[in-house]
Each structure stands twice: as structure tokens, then as C-alpha cells.
Coordinates of C-alpha atoms in Angstrom, one line a residue:
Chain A
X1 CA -111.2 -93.2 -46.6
X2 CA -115.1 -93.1 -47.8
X3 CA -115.0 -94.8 -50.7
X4 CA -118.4 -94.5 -53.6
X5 CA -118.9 -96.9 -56.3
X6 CA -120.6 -96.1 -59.7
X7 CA -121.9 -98.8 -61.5
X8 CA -121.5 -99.6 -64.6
X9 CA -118.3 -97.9 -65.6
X10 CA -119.3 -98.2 -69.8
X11 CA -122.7 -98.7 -71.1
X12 CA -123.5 -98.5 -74.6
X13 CA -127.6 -98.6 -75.6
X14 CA -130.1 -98.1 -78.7
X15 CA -132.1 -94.9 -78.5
X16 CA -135.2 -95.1 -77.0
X17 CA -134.4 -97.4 -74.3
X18 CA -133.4 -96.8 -70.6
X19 CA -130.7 -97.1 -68.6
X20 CA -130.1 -97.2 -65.0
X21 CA -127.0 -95.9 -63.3
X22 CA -126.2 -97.1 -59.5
X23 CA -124.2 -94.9 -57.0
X24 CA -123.3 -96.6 -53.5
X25 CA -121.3 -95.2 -50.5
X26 CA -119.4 -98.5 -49.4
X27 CA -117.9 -97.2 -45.8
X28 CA -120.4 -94.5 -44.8
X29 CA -123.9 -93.1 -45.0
X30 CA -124.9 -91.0 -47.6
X31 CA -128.0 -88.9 -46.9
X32 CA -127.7 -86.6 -49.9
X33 CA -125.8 -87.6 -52.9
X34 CA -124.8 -85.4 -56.6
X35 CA -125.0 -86.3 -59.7
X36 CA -123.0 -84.8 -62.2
X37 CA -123.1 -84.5 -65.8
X38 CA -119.4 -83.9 -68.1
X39 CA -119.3 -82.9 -71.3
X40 CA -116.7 -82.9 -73.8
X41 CA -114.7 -80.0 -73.3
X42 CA -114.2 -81.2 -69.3
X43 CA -116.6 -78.8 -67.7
X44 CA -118.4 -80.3 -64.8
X45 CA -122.9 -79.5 -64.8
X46 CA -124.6 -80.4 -61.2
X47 CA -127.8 -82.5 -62.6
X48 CA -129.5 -82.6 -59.0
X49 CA -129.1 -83.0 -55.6
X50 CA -130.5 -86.3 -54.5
X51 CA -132.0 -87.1 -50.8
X52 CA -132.4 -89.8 -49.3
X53 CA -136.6 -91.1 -48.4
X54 CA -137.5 -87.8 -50.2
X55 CA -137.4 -86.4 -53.9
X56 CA -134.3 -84.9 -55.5
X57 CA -133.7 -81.4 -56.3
X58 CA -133.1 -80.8 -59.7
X59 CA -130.8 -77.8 -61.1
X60 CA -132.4 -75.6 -63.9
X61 CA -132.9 -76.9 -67.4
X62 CA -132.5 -80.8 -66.2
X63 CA -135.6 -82.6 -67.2
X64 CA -137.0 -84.3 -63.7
X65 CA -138.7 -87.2 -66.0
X66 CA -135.9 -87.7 -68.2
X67 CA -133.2 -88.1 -65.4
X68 CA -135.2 -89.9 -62.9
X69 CA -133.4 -90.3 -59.5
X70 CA -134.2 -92.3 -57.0
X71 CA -132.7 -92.6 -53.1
X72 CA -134.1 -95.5 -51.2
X73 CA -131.3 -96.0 -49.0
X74 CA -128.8 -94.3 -47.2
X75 CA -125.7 -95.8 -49.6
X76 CA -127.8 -95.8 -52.7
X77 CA -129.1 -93.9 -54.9
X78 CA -130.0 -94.6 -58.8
X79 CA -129.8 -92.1 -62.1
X80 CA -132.2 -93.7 -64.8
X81 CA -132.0 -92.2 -67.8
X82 CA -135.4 -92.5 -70.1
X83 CA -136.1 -93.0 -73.5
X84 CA -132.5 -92.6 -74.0
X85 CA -131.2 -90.0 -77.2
X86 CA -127.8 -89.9 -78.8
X87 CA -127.5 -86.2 -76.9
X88 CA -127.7 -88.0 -73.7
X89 CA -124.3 -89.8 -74.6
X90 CA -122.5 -88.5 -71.8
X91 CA -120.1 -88.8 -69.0
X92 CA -122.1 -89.3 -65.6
X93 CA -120.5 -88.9 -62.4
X94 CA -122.2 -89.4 -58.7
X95 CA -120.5 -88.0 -55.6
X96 CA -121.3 -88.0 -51.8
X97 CA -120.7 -86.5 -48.8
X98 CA -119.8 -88.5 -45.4
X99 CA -122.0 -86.0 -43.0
X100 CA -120.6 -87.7 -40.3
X101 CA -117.2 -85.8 -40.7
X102 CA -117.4 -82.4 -40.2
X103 CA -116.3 -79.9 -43.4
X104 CA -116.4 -83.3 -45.7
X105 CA -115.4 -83.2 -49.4
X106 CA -117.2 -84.8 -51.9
X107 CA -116.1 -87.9 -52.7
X108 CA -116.2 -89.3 -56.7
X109 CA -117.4 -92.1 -58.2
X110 CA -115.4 -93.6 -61.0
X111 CA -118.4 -92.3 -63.8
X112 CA -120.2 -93.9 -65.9
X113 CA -119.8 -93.5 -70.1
X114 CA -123.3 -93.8 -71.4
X115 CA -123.0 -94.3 -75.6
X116 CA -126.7 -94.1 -77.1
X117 CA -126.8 -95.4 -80.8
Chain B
X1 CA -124.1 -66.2 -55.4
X2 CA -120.9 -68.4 -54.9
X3 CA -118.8 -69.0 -58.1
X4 CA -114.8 -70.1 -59.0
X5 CA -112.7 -69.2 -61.9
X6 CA -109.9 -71.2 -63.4
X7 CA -108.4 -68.7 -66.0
X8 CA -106.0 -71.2 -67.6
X9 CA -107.4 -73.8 -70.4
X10 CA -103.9 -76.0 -70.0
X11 CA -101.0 -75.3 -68.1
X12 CA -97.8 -76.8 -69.5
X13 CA -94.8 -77.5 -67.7
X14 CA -91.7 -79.4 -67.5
X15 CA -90.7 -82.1 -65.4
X16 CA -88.9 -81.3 -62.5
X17 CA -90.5 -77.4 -62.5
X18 CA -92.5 -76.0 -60.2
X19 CA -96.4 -75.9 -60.7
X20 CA -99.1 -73.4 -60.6
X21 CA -102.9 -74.0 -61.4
X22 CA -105.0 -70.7 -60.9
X23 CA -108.5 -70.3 -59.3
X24 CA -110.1 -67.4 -57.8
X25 CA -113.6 -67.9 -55.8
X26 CA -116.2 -65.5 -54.7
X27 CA -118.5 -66.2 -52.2
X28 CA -120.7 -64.1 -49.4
X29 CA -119.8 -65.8 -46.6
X30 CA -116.9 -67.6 -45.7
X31 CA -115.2 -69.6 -48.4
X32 CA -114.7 -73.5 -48.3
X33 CA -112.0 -74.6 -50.9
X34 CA -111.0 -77.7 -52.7
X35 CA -108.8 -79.3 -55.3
X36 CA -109.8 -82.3 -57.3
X37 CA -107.8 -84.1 -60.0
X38 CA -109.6 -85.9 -62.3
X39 CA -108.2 -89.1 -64.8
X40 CA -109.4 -90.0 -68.0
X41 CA -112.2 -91.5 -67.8
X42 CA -112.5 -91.5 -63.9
X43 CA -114.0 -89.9 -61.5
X44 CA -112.5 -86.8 -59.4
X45 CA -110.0 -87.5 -56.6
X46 CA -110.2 -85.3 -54.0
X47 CA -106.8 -83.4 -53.3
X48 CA -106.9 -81.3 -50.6
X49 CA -108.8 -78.6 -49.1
X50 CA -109.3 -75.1 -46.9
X51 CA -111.6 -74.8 -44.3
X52 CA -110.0 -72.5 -41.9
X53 CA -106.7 -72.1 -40.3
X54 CA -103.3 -71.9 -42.0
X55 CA -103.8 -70.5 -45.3
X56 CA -101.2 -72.9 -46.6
X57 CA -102.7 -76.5 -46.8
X58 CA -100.6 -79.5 -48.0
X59 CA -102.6 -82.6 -49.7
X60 CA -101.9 -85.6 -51.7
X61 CA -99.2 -86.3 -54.0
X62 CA -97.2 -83.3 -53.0
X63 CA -99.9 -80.8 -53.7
X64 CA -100.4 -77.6 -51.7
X65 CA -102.6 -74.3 -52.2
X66 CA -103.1 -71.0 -50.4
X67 CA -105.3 -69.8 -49.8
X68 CA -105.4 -65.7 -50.2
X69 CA -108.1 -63.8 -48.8
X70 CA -107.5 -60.6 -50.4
X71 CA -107.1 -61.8 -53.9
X72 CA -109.9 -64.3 -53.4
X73 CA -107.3 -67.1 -54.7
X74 CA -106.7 -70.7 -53.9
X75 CA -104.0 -71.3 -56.3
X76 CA -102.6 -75.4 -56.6
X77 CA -99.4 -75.5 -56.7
X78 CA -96.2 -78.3 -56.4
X79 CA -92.6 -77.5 -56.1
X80 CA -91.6 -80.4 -58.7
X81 CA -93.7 -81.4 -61.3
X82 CA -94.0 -85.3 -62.4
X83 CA -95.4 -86.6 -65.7
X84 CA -97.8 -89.0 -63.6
X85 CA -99.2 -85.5 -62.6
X86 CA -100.8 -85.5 -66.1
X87 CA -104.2 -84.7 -65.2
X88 CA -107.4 -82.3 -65.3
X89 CA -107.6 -80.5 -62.0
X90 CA -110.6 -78.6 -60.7
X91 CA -111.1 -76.5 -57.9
X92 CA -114.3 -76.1 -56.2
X93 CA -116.2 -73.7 -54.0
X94 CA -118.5 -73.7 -51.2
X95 CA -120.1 -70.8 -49.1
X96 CA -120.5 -72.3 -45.5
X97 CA -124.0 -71.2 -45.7
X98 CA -124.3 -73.4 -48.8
X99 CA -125.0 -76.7 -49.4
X100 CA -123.8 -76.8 -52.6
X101 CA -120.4 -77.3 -53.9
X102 CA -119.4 -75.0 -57.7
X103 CA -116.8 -76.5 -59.9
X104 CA -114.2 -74.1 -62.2
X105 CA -114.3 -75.5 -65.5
X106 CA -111.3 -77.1 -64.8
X107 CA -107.4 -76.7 -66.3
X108 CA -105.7 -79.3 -67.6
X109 CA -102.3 -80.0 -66.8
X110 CA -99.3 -81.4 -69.1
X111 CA -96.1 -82.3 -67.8
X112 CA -93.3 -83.3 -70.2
X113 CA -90.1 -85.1 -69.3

């Protein structure tokens, strides 16, 4: 089955640095991937819509230069996170779509635990 | 507007019971369906979903769901619960006009031996 890795799983960083989270699709091609946001209490926030050669759609209230996202490739896309706070430590999931199968679900990267001290 | 509705917080149940984990949907057009379990600190596993056809639709670990157009429900449910089944499950929503997927807020399920 379509498999996407998330990389790195834990990374813990001092406040005002950056931090750069990779998504891959390892079996297919991704021409749009999702990234996710999770909070505490479980629920699950779309952050924006990211597309491959062209820029990603952001949902309402995400900061575009905070959360910079970048597609370059068909299995890649990157979350950077800027002049990290503590309020960005978070749970960050990716997901992707294998457009070549009709009526696809997304399919989950393992997340990424972002600590900022 | 598309949107999905898990009414239950935590379901608890005991080993060897049956399952149910609620979620309603509404949509515009025609609804596409789907069931994720999630694990700490993982990702979300896709279960199963509806697209058309049977409105009963089997998935993995022994999951099912049906899908019921007039109460605009897609409820998860397993005829014999496992503690491995520990988990926080989400359903999710998509209009086929959409291209965006909506996530309940999830339910978290307890089994205990």
C-alpha cells in the first residue's frame, strides 16, 4: 500500500530557531500533500494544502511566513517552522493522496513532536 | 459547507462486546466517508471507507461501518472488541465536489479485558 514518511519523528529546539519538517511519498506520486496540526485534546486542524511546482494554500488564521511549505518534488514536500515559540510545540502530521487511484484516502505520516524550549 | 460530528468524547467497552463509534456528516453533494485510527504518538491509519455501493463496508482489523443516508451516519462499528483496539478513531468527510477532506474531533476508544 502507499506508504509516506515524516521525518523527524521527535525534535526538541530553543525558541527562536527553525526547524524543518520533511514529508515523502515512498511508492507513489504526490502532487498535493496536507499538513496537519494536533493539539492536545486530539482534535485534528488542516494547516494548508501544499502543491507540487506551485505555492500552498494556507487555511485561515495559519501564518504563511511562519509555517513555510515548500513542494519541489512530486514525493516531497517540507513544513519549516520559523523563529520557532513554545506555542508552536506541537504534533505535526503530513498526509497524501495517491491521485493515481481513483477515490484514494489520505494516507498518514507517523508525525512529527516539535518541543520548543 | 461539508462537516462531521463525533458526539462521543470516549467510548468504553469491554472485551469481547460489541463496538460502536458515532459520526454523522453533512455535505451538499454526495458524501465520501472514512475511518482512521490513530496511535499514540503516530500518525492516522486509514481503516476503511464509503464511496458508493453497499452501504455496509468492511475494513481492517475487523472494522465495518454503514453507511445511512437518511440519518446522515457512518457509524464504526466491530462485533468483538480487543484491548489492542485501544485507540483514537476519527472519521472524516469529503463532498465529491471537494478537494478537501474534514476530520470529527475524534473519540477515543477504551477496551478493558
Amino acid at each position: 500500500g502507499a506508504v509516506v514518511s515524516q521525518h523527524p519523528s521527535r525534535v526538541i529546539c530553543k525558541s527562536g530557531t527553525s526547524v524543518k519538517i520533511e514529508c515523502r511519498s515512498l511508492d507513489f506520486q504526490a502532487t498535493t500533500m496536507f499538513w496537519y496540526r494536533q493539539f492536545p485534546k486530539k482534535s485534528l486542524m488542516l494547516m494548508a494544502t501544499s502543491n507540487e511546482g506551485s505555492k500552498a494554500t494556507y487555511e485561515q488564521g495559519v501564518e504563511k511566513d511562519k509555517f513555510l511549505i515548500n513542494h519541489a518534488s512530486l514525493t516531497l514536500s517540507t513544513l519549516t517552522v520559523t523563529s520557532a515559540h513554545p506555542e508552536d510545540s506541537s504534533f505535526y502530521i503530513c498526509s497524501a493522496r495517491d491521485f493515481s487511484e481513483i477515490n484514494s484516502p489520505l494516507h498518514f505520516g507517523n508525525g512529527t513532536r516539535l518541543t520548543v524550549t | 459547507a461539508q462537516s462531521v460530528a463525533q458526539p462521543e468524547d470516549q467510548v468504553n467497552v469491554a472485551e469481547g462486546n460489541p463496538l460502536t463509534v458515532k459520526c454523522t456528516y453533512s455535505v451538499s453533494g454526495n458524501p465520501y466517508l472514512f475511518w482512521y485510527v490513530q496511535y499514540p504518538n503516530r500518525g492516522l491509519q486509514f481503516l476503511l471507507k464509503y464511496i458508493t455501493g453497499d452501504n455496509l463496508v468492511k475494513g481492517s482489523y475487523g472494522f465495518e461501518a454503514e453507511f445511512n443516508k437518511s440519518q446522515t451516519s457512518f457509524h464504526l462499528k466491530k462485533p468483538s472488541a480487543l484491548v489492542s483496539d485501544s485507540a483514537l478513531y476519527f472519521c472524516a468527510v469529503k463532498d465529491s465536489s471537494a478537494s478537501k477532506i474534514i476530520f470529527g474531533s475524534g473519540t477515543r476508544l477504551s477496551i478493558r479485558p
